[in-house]
Short mmCIF file of N, CA and C in Angstrom, two decimals:
data_model
loop_
_atom_site.label_atom_id
_atom_site.label_comp_id
_atom_site.label_asym_id
_atom_site.label_seq_id
_atom_site.Cartn_x
_atom_site.Cartn_y
_atom_site.Cartn_z
N UNK X 76 16.34 -13.01 22.20
CA UNK X 76 17.21 -12.75 23.34
C UNK X 76 18.36 -11.87 22.88
N UNK X 77 18.65 -10.84 23.68
CA UNK X 77 19.79 -9.98 23.38
C UNK X 77 20.90 -10.20 24.38
N UNK X 78 22.08 -9.74 24.03
CA UNK X 78 23.24 -9.84 24.93
C UNK X 78 23.90 -8.48 25.02
N UNK X 79 24.09 -7.99 26.23
CA UNK X 79 24.81 -6.75 26.48
C UNK X 79 26.05 -7.09 27.28
N UNK X 80 27.22 -6.63 26.79
CA UNK X 80 28.50 -6.99 27.39
C UNK X 80 29.16 -5.77 28.02
N UNK X 81 29.70 -5.96 29.22
CA UNK X 81 30.46 -4.93 29.92
C UNK X 81 31.80 -5.50 30.33
N UNK X 82 32.83 -4.66 30.35
CA UNK X 82 34.14 -5.07 30.87
C UNK X 82 34.49 -4.15 32.03
N UNK X 83 35.29 -4.68 32.94
CA UNK X 83 35.70 -3.90 34.12
C UNK X 83 37.04 -4.43 34.62
N UNK X 84 37.84 -3.54 35.20
CA UNK X 84 39.08 -3.93 35.85
C UNK X 84 39.14 -3.31 37.23
N UNK X 85 39.63 -4.07 38.18
CA UNK X 85 39.83 -3.58 39.54
C UNK X 85 41.21 -4.01 40.00
N UNK X 86 41.94 -3.09 40.60
CA UNK X 86 43.28 -3.41 41.09
C UNK X 86 43.29 -3.45 42.62
N UNK X 87 44.25 -4.20 43.14
CA UNK X 87 44.39 -4.37 44.58
C UNK X 87 45.84 -4.71 44.89
N UNK X 88 46.29 -4.37 46.10
CA UNK X 88 47.64 -4.79 46.50
C UNK X 88 47.72 -6.27 46.89
N UNK X 89 46.60 -6.97 46.93
CA UNK X 89 46.56 -8.40 47.27
C UNK X 89 47.04 -9.20 46.06
N UNK X 90 47.81 -10.27 46.31
CA UNK X 90 48.33 -11.09 45.21
C UNK X 90 47.18 -11.79 44.47
N UNK X 91 47.37 -12.07 43.18
CA UNK X 91 46.31 -12.73 42.42
C UNK X 91 45.96 -14.12 42.95
N UNK X 92 46.94 -14.87 43.43
CA UNK X 92 46.67 -16.21 43.94
C UNK X 92 45.80 -16.15 45.20
N UNK X 93 46.13 -15.26 46.12
CA UNK X 93 45.34 -15.14 47.35
C UNK X 93 43.92 -14.68 47.06
N UNK X 94 43.78 -13.70 46.16
CA UNK X 94 42.45 -13.20 45.83
C UNK X 94 41.61 -14.27 45.14
N UNK X 95 42.22 -15.02 44.24
CA UNK X 95 41.52 -16.11 43.54
C UNK X 95 41.06 -17.16 44.55
N UNK X 96 41.93 -17.55 45.45
CA UNK X 96 41.55 -18.54 46.46
C UNK X 96 40.37 -18.05 47.30
N UNK X 97 40.40 -16.78 47.69
CA UNK X 97 39.35 -16.23 48.54
C UNK X 97 38.02 -16.07 47.78
N UNK X 98 38.08 -15.45 46.60
CA UNK X 98 36.86 -15.14 45.87
C UNK X 98 36.29 -16.31 45.07
N UNK X 99 37.13 -17.28 44.73
CA UNK X 99 36.67 -18.38 43.87
C UNK X 99 36.73 -19.73 44.59
N UNK X 100 37.92 -20.14 44.99
CA UNK X 100 38.10 -21.49 45.53
C UNK X 100 37.38 -21.69 46.86
N UNK X 101 37.48 -20.74 47.78
CA UNK X 101 36.89 -20.90 49.12
C UNK X 101 35.72 -19.95 49.37
N UNK X 102 35.13 -19.43 48.31
CA UNK X 102 34.05 -18.46 48.47
C UNK X 102 32.86 -19.02 49.24
N UNK X 103 32.59 -20.32 49.12
CA UNK X 103 31.47 -20.94 49.82
C UNK X 103 31.60 -20.75 51.34
N UNK X 104 32.82 -20.76 51.84
CA UNK X 104 33.06 -20.59 53.27
C UNK X 104 33.28 -19.14 53.66
N UNK X 105 34.06 -18.41 52.85
CA UNK X 105 34.47 -17.06 53.23
C UNK X 105 33.36 -16.02 53.12
N UNK X 106 32.61 -16.03 52.04
CA UNK X 106 31.61 -14.98 51.82
C UNK X 106 30.55 -14.93 52.93
N UNK X 107 29.97 -16.07 53.36
CA UNK X 107 29.01 -15.98 54.47
C UNK X 107 29.63 -15.45 55.77
N UNK X 108 30.93 -15.66 55.96
CA UNK X 108 31.60 -15.13 57.16
C UNK X 108 31.73 -13.61 57.10
N UNK X 109 31.99 -13.08 55.90
CA UNK X 109 32.27 -11.65 55.75
C UNK X 109 31.04 -10.81 55.44
N UNK X 110 30.00 -11.43 54.92
CA UNK X 110 28.80 -10.68 54.53
C UNK X 110 27.60 -11.22 55.31
N UNK X 111 27.16 -10.49 56.33
CA UNK X 111 26.08 -10.99 57.19
C UNK X 111 24.76 -11.24 56.47
N UNK X 112 24.54 -10.60 55.33
CA UNK X 112 23.29 -10.82 54.59
C UNK X 112 23.27 -12.16 53.86
N UNK X 113 24.44 -12.80 53.72
CA UNK X 113 24.52 -14.12 53.07
C UNK X 113 24.42 -15.20 54.15
N UNK X 114 23.35 -15.99 54.06
CA UNK X 114 23.13 -17.06 55.03
C UNK X 114 24.11 -18.21 54.80
N UNK X 115 24.20 -18.68 53.54
CA UNK X 115 25.11 -19.78 53.21
C UNK X 115 25.24 -19.90 51.70
N UNK X 116 26.24 -20.69 51.29
CA UNK X 116 26.43 -21.06 49.88
C UNK X 116 26.59 -22.56 49.87
N UNK X 117 25.73 -23.23 49.12
CA UNK X 117 25.74 -24.69 49.09
C UNK X 117 25.87 -25.19 47.66
N UNK X 118 26.63 -26.26 47.49
CA UNK X 118 26.75 -26.92 46.18
C UNK X 118 25.57 -27.84 45.98
N UNK X 119 25.10 -27.90 44.74
CA UNK X 119 24.00 -28.80 44.39
C UNK X 119 24.46 -29.76 43.30
N UNK X 120 23.84 -30.93 43.28
CA UNK X 120 24.15 -31.92 42.24
C UNK X 120 25.61 -32.32 42.25
N UNK X 121 26.26 -32.20 41.09
CA UNK X 121 27.67 -32.59 40.97
C UNK X 121 28.63 -31.51 41.46
N UNK X 122 28.09 -30.45 42.05
CA UNK X 122 28.92 -29.37 42.58
C UNK X 122 29.07 -28.20 41.63
N UNK X 123 28.57 -28.34 40.41
CA UNK X 123 28.72 -27.25 39.45
C UNK X 123 27.64 -26.17 39.60
N UNK X 124 26.65 -26.43 40.43
CA UNK X 124 25.62 -25.43 40.74
C UNK X 124 25.83 -24.99 42.18
N UNK X 125 25.92 -23.67 42.39
CA UNK X 125 26.09 -23.12 43.73
C UNK X 125 24.89 -22.24 44.04
N UNK X 126 24.24 -22.51 45.15
CA UNK X 126 23.09 -21.72 45.59
C UNK X 126 23.52 -20.84 46.77
N UNK X 127 23.38 -19.53 46.59
CA UNK X 127 23.68 -18.56 47.64
C UNK X 127 22.34 -18.12 48.24
N UNK X 128 22.13 -18.43 49.52
CA UNK X 128 20.89 -18.05 50.21
C UNK X 128 21.17 -16.84 51.10
N UNK X 129 20.19 -15.95 51.14
CA UNK X 129 20.33 -14.73 51.93
C UNK X 129 19.45 -14.82 53.17
N UNK X 130 19.78 -14.04 54.19
CA UNK X 130 19.03 -14.06 55.45
C UNK X 130 17.61 -13.54 55.22
N UNK X 131 16.72 -13.94 56.11
CA UNK X 131 15.33 -13.50 56.03
C UNK X 131 15.27 -11.97 56.14
N UNK X 132 14.44 -11.37 55.34
CA UNK X 132 14.31 -9.92 55.33
C UNK X 132 15.18 -9.23 54.30
N UNK X 133 16.09 -9.98 53.70
CA UNK X 133 16.94 -9.43 52.64
C UNK X 133 16.10 -9.23 51.38
N UNK X 134 16.41 -8.21 50.58
CA UNK X 134 15.64 -8.02 49.33
C UNK X 134 15.85 -9.14 48.32
N UNK X 135 16.91 -9.91 48.47
CA UNK X 135 17.18 -11.05 47.60
C UNK X 135 17.06 -12.32 48.44
N UNK X 136 16.31 -13.30 47.94
CA UNK X 136 16.16 -14.56 48.68
C UNK X 136 17.30 -15.51 48.38
N UNK X 137 17.63 -15.66 47.08
CA UNK X 137 18.70 -16.58 46.71
C UNK X 137 19.17 -16.29 45.29
N UNK X 138 20.34 -16.83 44.97
CA UNK X 138 20.92 -16.79 43.62
C UNK X 138 21.48 -18.19 43.33
N UNK X 139 21.39 -18.62 42.08
CA UNK X 139 22.05 -19.86 41.68
C UNK X 139 23.02 -19.56 40.56
N UNK X 140 24.24 -20.08 40.74
CA UNK X 140 25.29 -19.93 39.73
C UNK X 140 25.67 -21.30 39.18
N UNK X 141 25.88 -21.35 37.89
CA UNK X 141 26.42 -22.55 37.22
C UNK X 141 27.89 -22.27 36.99
N UNK X 142 28.75 -23.11 37.55
CA UNK X 142 30.19 -22.95 37.41
C UNK X 142 30.63 -23.67 36.14
N UNK X 143 31.24 -22.95 35.21
CA UNK X 143 31.70 -23.53 33.95
C UNK X 143 33.18 -23.89 34.01
N UNK X 144 34.00 -22.98 34.59
CA UNK X 144 35.45 -23.17 34.63
C UNK X 144 35.99 -22.61 35.94
N UNK X 145 36.86 -23.39 36.58
CA UNK X 145 37.70 -22.89 37.67
C UNK X 145 39.11 -23.39 37.34
N UNK X 146 39.93 -22.49 36.84
CA UNK X 146 41.29 -22.83 36.41
C UNK X 146 42.27 -22.19 37.40
N UNK X 147 42.71 -22.97 38.40
CA UNK X 147 43.57 -22.40 39.44
C UNK X 147 45.02 -22.25 39.00
N UNK X 148 45.38 -22.74 37.84
CA UNK X 148 46.73 -22.51 37.31
C UNK X 148 46.82 -21.16 36.60
N UNK X 149 45.80 -20.85 35.80
CA UNK X 149 45.76 -19.58 35.07
C UNK X 149 44.94 -18.51 35.78
N UNK X 150 44.38 -18.86 36.95
CA UNK X 150 43.59 -17.94 37.78
C UNK X 150 42.43 -17.33 36.99
N UNK X 151 41.63 -18.23 36.42
CA UNK X 151 40.47 -17.85 35.61
C UNK X 151 39.26 -18.61 36.11
N UNK X 152 38.12 -17.93 36.14
CA UNK X 152 36.86 -18.61 36.41
C UNK X 152 35.79 -18.07 35.48
N UNK X 153 34.87 -18.96 35.11
CA UNK X 153 33.73 -18.59 34.28
C UNK X 153 32.50 -19.24 34.91
N UNK X 154 31.47 -18.42 35.09
CA UNK X 154 30.23 -18.93 35.68
C UNK X 154 29.07 -18.08 35.21
N UNK X 155 27.86 -18.59 35.42
CA UNK X 155 26.65 -17.87 35.02
C UNK X 155 25.65 -17.87 36.15
N UNK X 156 24.98 -16.73 36.36
CA UNK X 156 23.84 -16.68 37.26
C UNK X 156 22.66 -17.20 36.44
N UNK X 157 22.07 -18.30 36.90
CA UNK X 157 21.03 -18.95 36.11
C UNK X 157 19.65 -18.88 36.76
N UNK X 158 19.61 -18.45 38.02
CA UNK X 158 18.33 -18.40 38.73
C UNK X 158 18.46 -17.44 39.90
N UNK X 159 17.34 -16.81 40.26
CA UNK X 159 17.33 -15.95 41.43
C UNK X 159 16.59 -14.66 41.18
N UNK X 160 16.30 -13.98 42.29
CA UNK X 160 15.50 -12.75 42.25
C UNK X 160 16.11 -11.66 41.38
N UNK X 161 17.43 -11.60 41.29
CA UNK X 161 18.11 -10.56 40.54
C UNK X 161 17.74 -10.62 39.05
N UNK X 162 17.50 -11.80 38.53
CA UNK X 162 17.20 -11.95 37.11
C UNK X 162 15.82 -11.38 36.75
N UNK X 163 14.90 -11.46 37.69
CA UNK X 163 13.56 -10.93 37.44
C UNK X 163 12.93 -11.54 36.20
N UNK X 164 12.08 -10.76 35.55
CA UNK X 164 11.40 -11.27 34.35
C UNK X 164 12.01 -10.74 33.06
N UNK X 165 13.15 -10.03 33.17
CA UNK X 165 13.77 -9.43 31.99
C UNK X 165 15.10 -10.08 31.60
N UNK X 166 15.71 -10.82 32.52
CA UNK X 166 17.01 -11.44 32.26
C UNK X 166 16.90 -12.96 32.26
N UNK X 167 17.51 -13.57 31.24
CA UNK X 167 17.59 -15.03 31.16
C UNK X 167 18.72 -15.53 32.05
N UNK X 168 19.88 -14.86 31.96
CA UNK X 168 21.05 -15.22 32.76
C UNK X 168 22.07 -14.09 32.68
N UNK X 169 23.08 -14.19 33.55
CA UNK X 169 24.22 -13.26 33.51
C UNK X 169 25.47 -14.13 33.55
N UNK X 170 26.36 -13.95 32.56
CA UNK X 170 27.60 -14.73 32.49
C UNK X 170 28.78 -13.87 32.91
N UNK X 171 29.68 -14.49 33.66
CA UNK X 171 30.86 -13.80 34.18
C UNK X 171 32.12 -14.54 33.74
N UNK X 172 33.12 -13.79 33.33
CA UNK X 172 34.42 -14.32 32.96
C UNK X 172 35.45 -13.48 33.72
N UNK X 173 36.11 -14.08 34.71
CA UNK X 173 37.05 -13.34 35.56
C UNK X 173 38.46 -13.89 35.41
N UNK X 174 39.42 -12.98 35.34
CA UNK X 174 40.83 -13.36 35.24
C UNK X 174 41.60 -12.52 36.25
N UNK X 175 42.46 -13.16 37.03
CA UNK X 175 43.27 -12.51 38.06
C UNK X 175 44.71 -12.50 37.58
N UNK X 176 45.29 -11.31 37.39
CA UNK X 176 46.65 -11.19 36.86
C UNK X 176 47.54 -10.38 37.80
N UNK X 177 48.83 -10.73 37.81
CA UNK X 177 49.80 -9.98 38.61
C UNK X 177 49.86 -8.53 38.12
N UNK X 178 50.03 -7.61 39.08
CA UNK X 178 50.05 -6.19 38.75
C UNK X 178 50.83 -5.45 39.85
N UNK X 179 51.71 -4.55 39.46
CA UNK X 179 52.43 -3.75 40.44
C UNK X 179 53.37 -4.59 41.29
N UNK X 180 53.57 -4.17 42.50
CA UNK X 180 54.49 -4.83 43.42
C UNK X 180 53.78 -5.92 44.21
N UNK X 181 53.49 -7.04 43.56
CA UNK X 181 52.84 -8.16 44.25
C UNK X 181 51.33 -8.09 44.25
N UNK X 182 50.76 -7.07 43.65
CA UNK X 182 49.32 -6.90 43.63
C UNK X 182 48.66 -7.63 42.48
N UNK X 183 47.44 -7.24 42.21
CA UNK X 183 46.61 -7.96 41.24
C UNK X 183 45.68 -7.00 40.51
N UNK X 184 45.41 -7.32 39.27
CA UNK X 184 44.31 -6.69 38.54
C UNK X 184 43.32 -7.80 38.23
N UNK X 185 42.07 -7.57 38.57
CA UNK X 185 40.99 -8.51 38.29
C UNK X 185 40.24 -7.97 37.09
N UNK X 186 40.27 -8.73 36.00
CA UNK X 186 39.60 -8.32 34.76
C UNK X 186 38.32 -9.13 34.62
N UNK X 187 37.23 -8.43 34.35
CA UNK X 187 35.96 -9.14 34.22
C UNK X 187 35.24 -8.76 32.93
N UNK X 188 34.58 -9.75 32.38
CA UNK X 188 33.67 -9.55 31.26
C UNK X 188 32.33 -10.10 31.73
N UNK X 189 31.31 -9.26 31.68
CA UNK X 189 29.98 -9.64 32.13
C UNK X 189 29.02 -9.52 30.96
N UNK X 190 28.27 -10.59 30.72
CA UNK X 190 27.28 -10.60 29.64
C UNK X 190 25.89 -10.78 30.24
N UNK X 191 25.03 -9.83 29.96
CA UNK X 191 23.64 -9.90 30.39
C UNK X 191 22.81 -10.46 29.23
N UNK X 192 22.20 -11.62 29.44
CA UNK X 192 21.38 -12.26 28.42
C UNK X 192 19.92 -11.93 28.74
N UNK X 193 19.33 -11.07 27.91
CA UNK X 193 17.97 -10.59 28.18
C UNK X 193 16.93 -11.47 27.52
N UNK X 194 15.72 -11.39 28.04
CA UNK X 194 14.58 -12.11 27.46
C UNK X 194 13.92 -11.22 26.41
N UNK X 195 13.49 -11.86 25.33
CA UNK X 195 12.78 -11.12 24.29
C UNK X 195 13.61 -9.99 23.72
N UNK X 196 12.98 -8.84 23.52
CA UNK X 196 13.68 -7.69 22.94
C UNK X 196 14.05 -6.65 24.00
N UNK X 197 14.05 -7.07 25.27
CA UNK X 197 14.39 -6.13 26.35
C UNK X 197 15.83 -5.62 26.19
N UNK X 198 16.01 -4.32 26.39
CA UNK X 198 17.33 -3.70 26.32
C UNK X 198 17.74 -3.31 27.74
N UNK X 199 18.86 -3.85 28.19
CA UNK X 199 19.37 -3.58 29.53
C UNK X 199 19.72 -2.11 29.68
N UNK X 200 19.33 -1.52 30.80
CA UNK X 200 19.66 -0.13 31.10
C UNK X 200 21.00 -0.07 31.84
N UNK X 201 21.77 0.98 31.59
CA UNK X 201 23.06 1.13 32.27
C UNK X 201 22.89 1.13 33.79
N UNK X 202 21.79 1.69 34.28
CA UNK X 202 21.55 1.74 35.74
C UNK X 202 21.47 0.32 36.32
N UNK X 203 20.88 -0.60 35.57
CA UNK X 203 20.77 -1.98 36.04
C UNK X 203 22.15 -2.62 36.14
N UNK X 204 22.97 -2.40 35.14
CA UNK X 204 24.34 -2.91 35.18
C UNK X 204 25.12 -2.25 36.31
N UNK X 205 24.98 -0.94 36.44
CA UNK X 205 25.74 -0.20 37.46
C UNK X 205 25.41 -0.69 38.87
N UNK X 206 24.16 -1.03 39.13
CA UNK X 206 23.77 -1.54 40.46
C UNK X 206 24.45 -2.89 40.72
N UNK X 207 24.45 -3.76 39.73
CA UNK X 207 25.11 -5.05 39.88
C UNK X 207 26.61 -4.91 40.08
N UNK X 208 27.22 -4.00 39.33
CA UNK X 208 28.66 -3.77 39.46
C UNK X 208 28.98 -3.19 40.84
N UNK X 209 28.13 -2.32 41.32
CA UNK X 209 28.34 -1.73 42.65
C UNK X 209 28.34 -2.83 43.72
N UNK X 210 27.41 -3.76 43.62
CA UNK X 210 27.34 -4.86 44.59
C UNK X 210 28.54 -5.79 44.46
N UNK X 211 28.98 -6.04 43.23
CA UNK X 211 30.17 -6.86 43.01
C UNK X 211 31.42 -6.22 43.58
N UNK X 212 31.54 -4.90 43.41
CA UNK X 212 32.70 -4.19 43.95
C UNK X 212 32.66 -4.13 45.48
N UNK X 213 31.47 -4.09 46.04
CA UNK X 213 31.34 -4.13 47.50
C UNK X 213 31.92 -5.44 48.03
N UNK X 214 31.57 -6.55 47.41
CA UNK X 214 32.12 -7.85 47.80
C UNK X 214 33.63 -7.87 47.63
N UNK X 215 34.11 -7.38 46.49
CA UNK X 215 35.55 -7.32 46.20
C UNK X 215 36.28 -6.55 47.30
N UNK X 216 35.76 -5.39 47.68
CA UNK X 216 36.42 -4.53 48.69
C UNK X 216 36.39 -5.18 50.08
N UNK X 217 35.30 -5.88 50.40
CA UNK X 217 35.21 -6.56 51.70
C UNK X 217 36.26 -7.67 51.78
N UNK X 218 36.38 -8.47 50.72
CA UNK X 218 37.36 -9.55 50.69
C UNK X 218 38.77 -8.97 50.69
N UNK X 219 38.99 -7.92 49.92
CA UNK X 219 40.31 -7.28 49.89
C UNK X 219 40.71 -6.80 51.28
N UNK X 220 39.81 -6.12 51.98
CA UNK X 220 40.11 -5.62 53.33
C UNK X 220 40.42 -6.78 54.28
N UNK X 221 39.68 -7.87 54.17
CA UNK X 221 39.92 -9.04 55.01
C UNK X 221 41.31 -9.62 54.74
N UNK X 222 41.68 -9.74 53.47
CA UNK X 222 42.98 -10.31 53.13
C UNK X 222 44.13 -9.39 53.54
N UNK X 223 43.94 -8.09 53.41
CA UNK X 223 44.98 -7.16 53.85
C UNK X 223 45.16 -7.18 55.36
N UNK X 224 44.06 -7.36 56.09
CA UNK X 224 44.12 -7.41 57.55
C UNK X 224 44.65 -8.76 58.06
N UNK X 225 44.59 -9.78 57.21
CA UNK X 225 45.01 -11.14 57.58
C UNK X 225 45.97 -11.69 56.53
N UNK X 226 47.22 -11.19 56.52
CA UNK X 226 48.16 -11.53 55.44
C UNK X 226 48.55 -13.01 55.34
N UNK X 227 48.30 -13.80 56.38
CA UNK X 227 48.66 -15.22 56.29
C UNK X 227 47.52 -16.08 55.73
N UNK X 228 46.32 -15.52 55.62
CA UNK X 228 45.18 -16.28 55.11
C UNK X 228 45.31 -16.45 53.60
N UNK X 229 45.22 -17.68 53.13
CA UNK X 229 45.35 -18.07 51.72
C UNK X 229 46.74 -17.78 51.16
N UNK X 230 47.72 -17.65 52.04
CA UNK X 230 49.10 -17.37 51.59
C UNK X 230 49.76 -18.63 51.07
#
């Protein structure tokens, strides 16, 4: 198994606390409201496994994430995608480490470290990472726009 690591930063005028609450703490409720392709997000077992189901006809049926850390004091979360169509037959898992920090005049920088754990001797292609990052940034921008349009939400 190999590991390929990528880092990324995204800035926003939204405060780190509001963004963390939206993207991490209340994501089970907010994401299905904002993204019509997401049918629901449900907790399984002790709540540390989250299953995101997509609407019928979507190219992705579901994803499962294992939540390792949700630290609402330091605005950090760590989780891994452990199951789902995105992993295919070449990826064992994808691990995410996100930190939300104050930046600028009340805004935020979201710092991420993503580790792709491949099966066998498979080497991840940049295009595969870029597609995943594009989808992640789409979610980020949708939530950002919602929070900017609704300044009292998660305030």
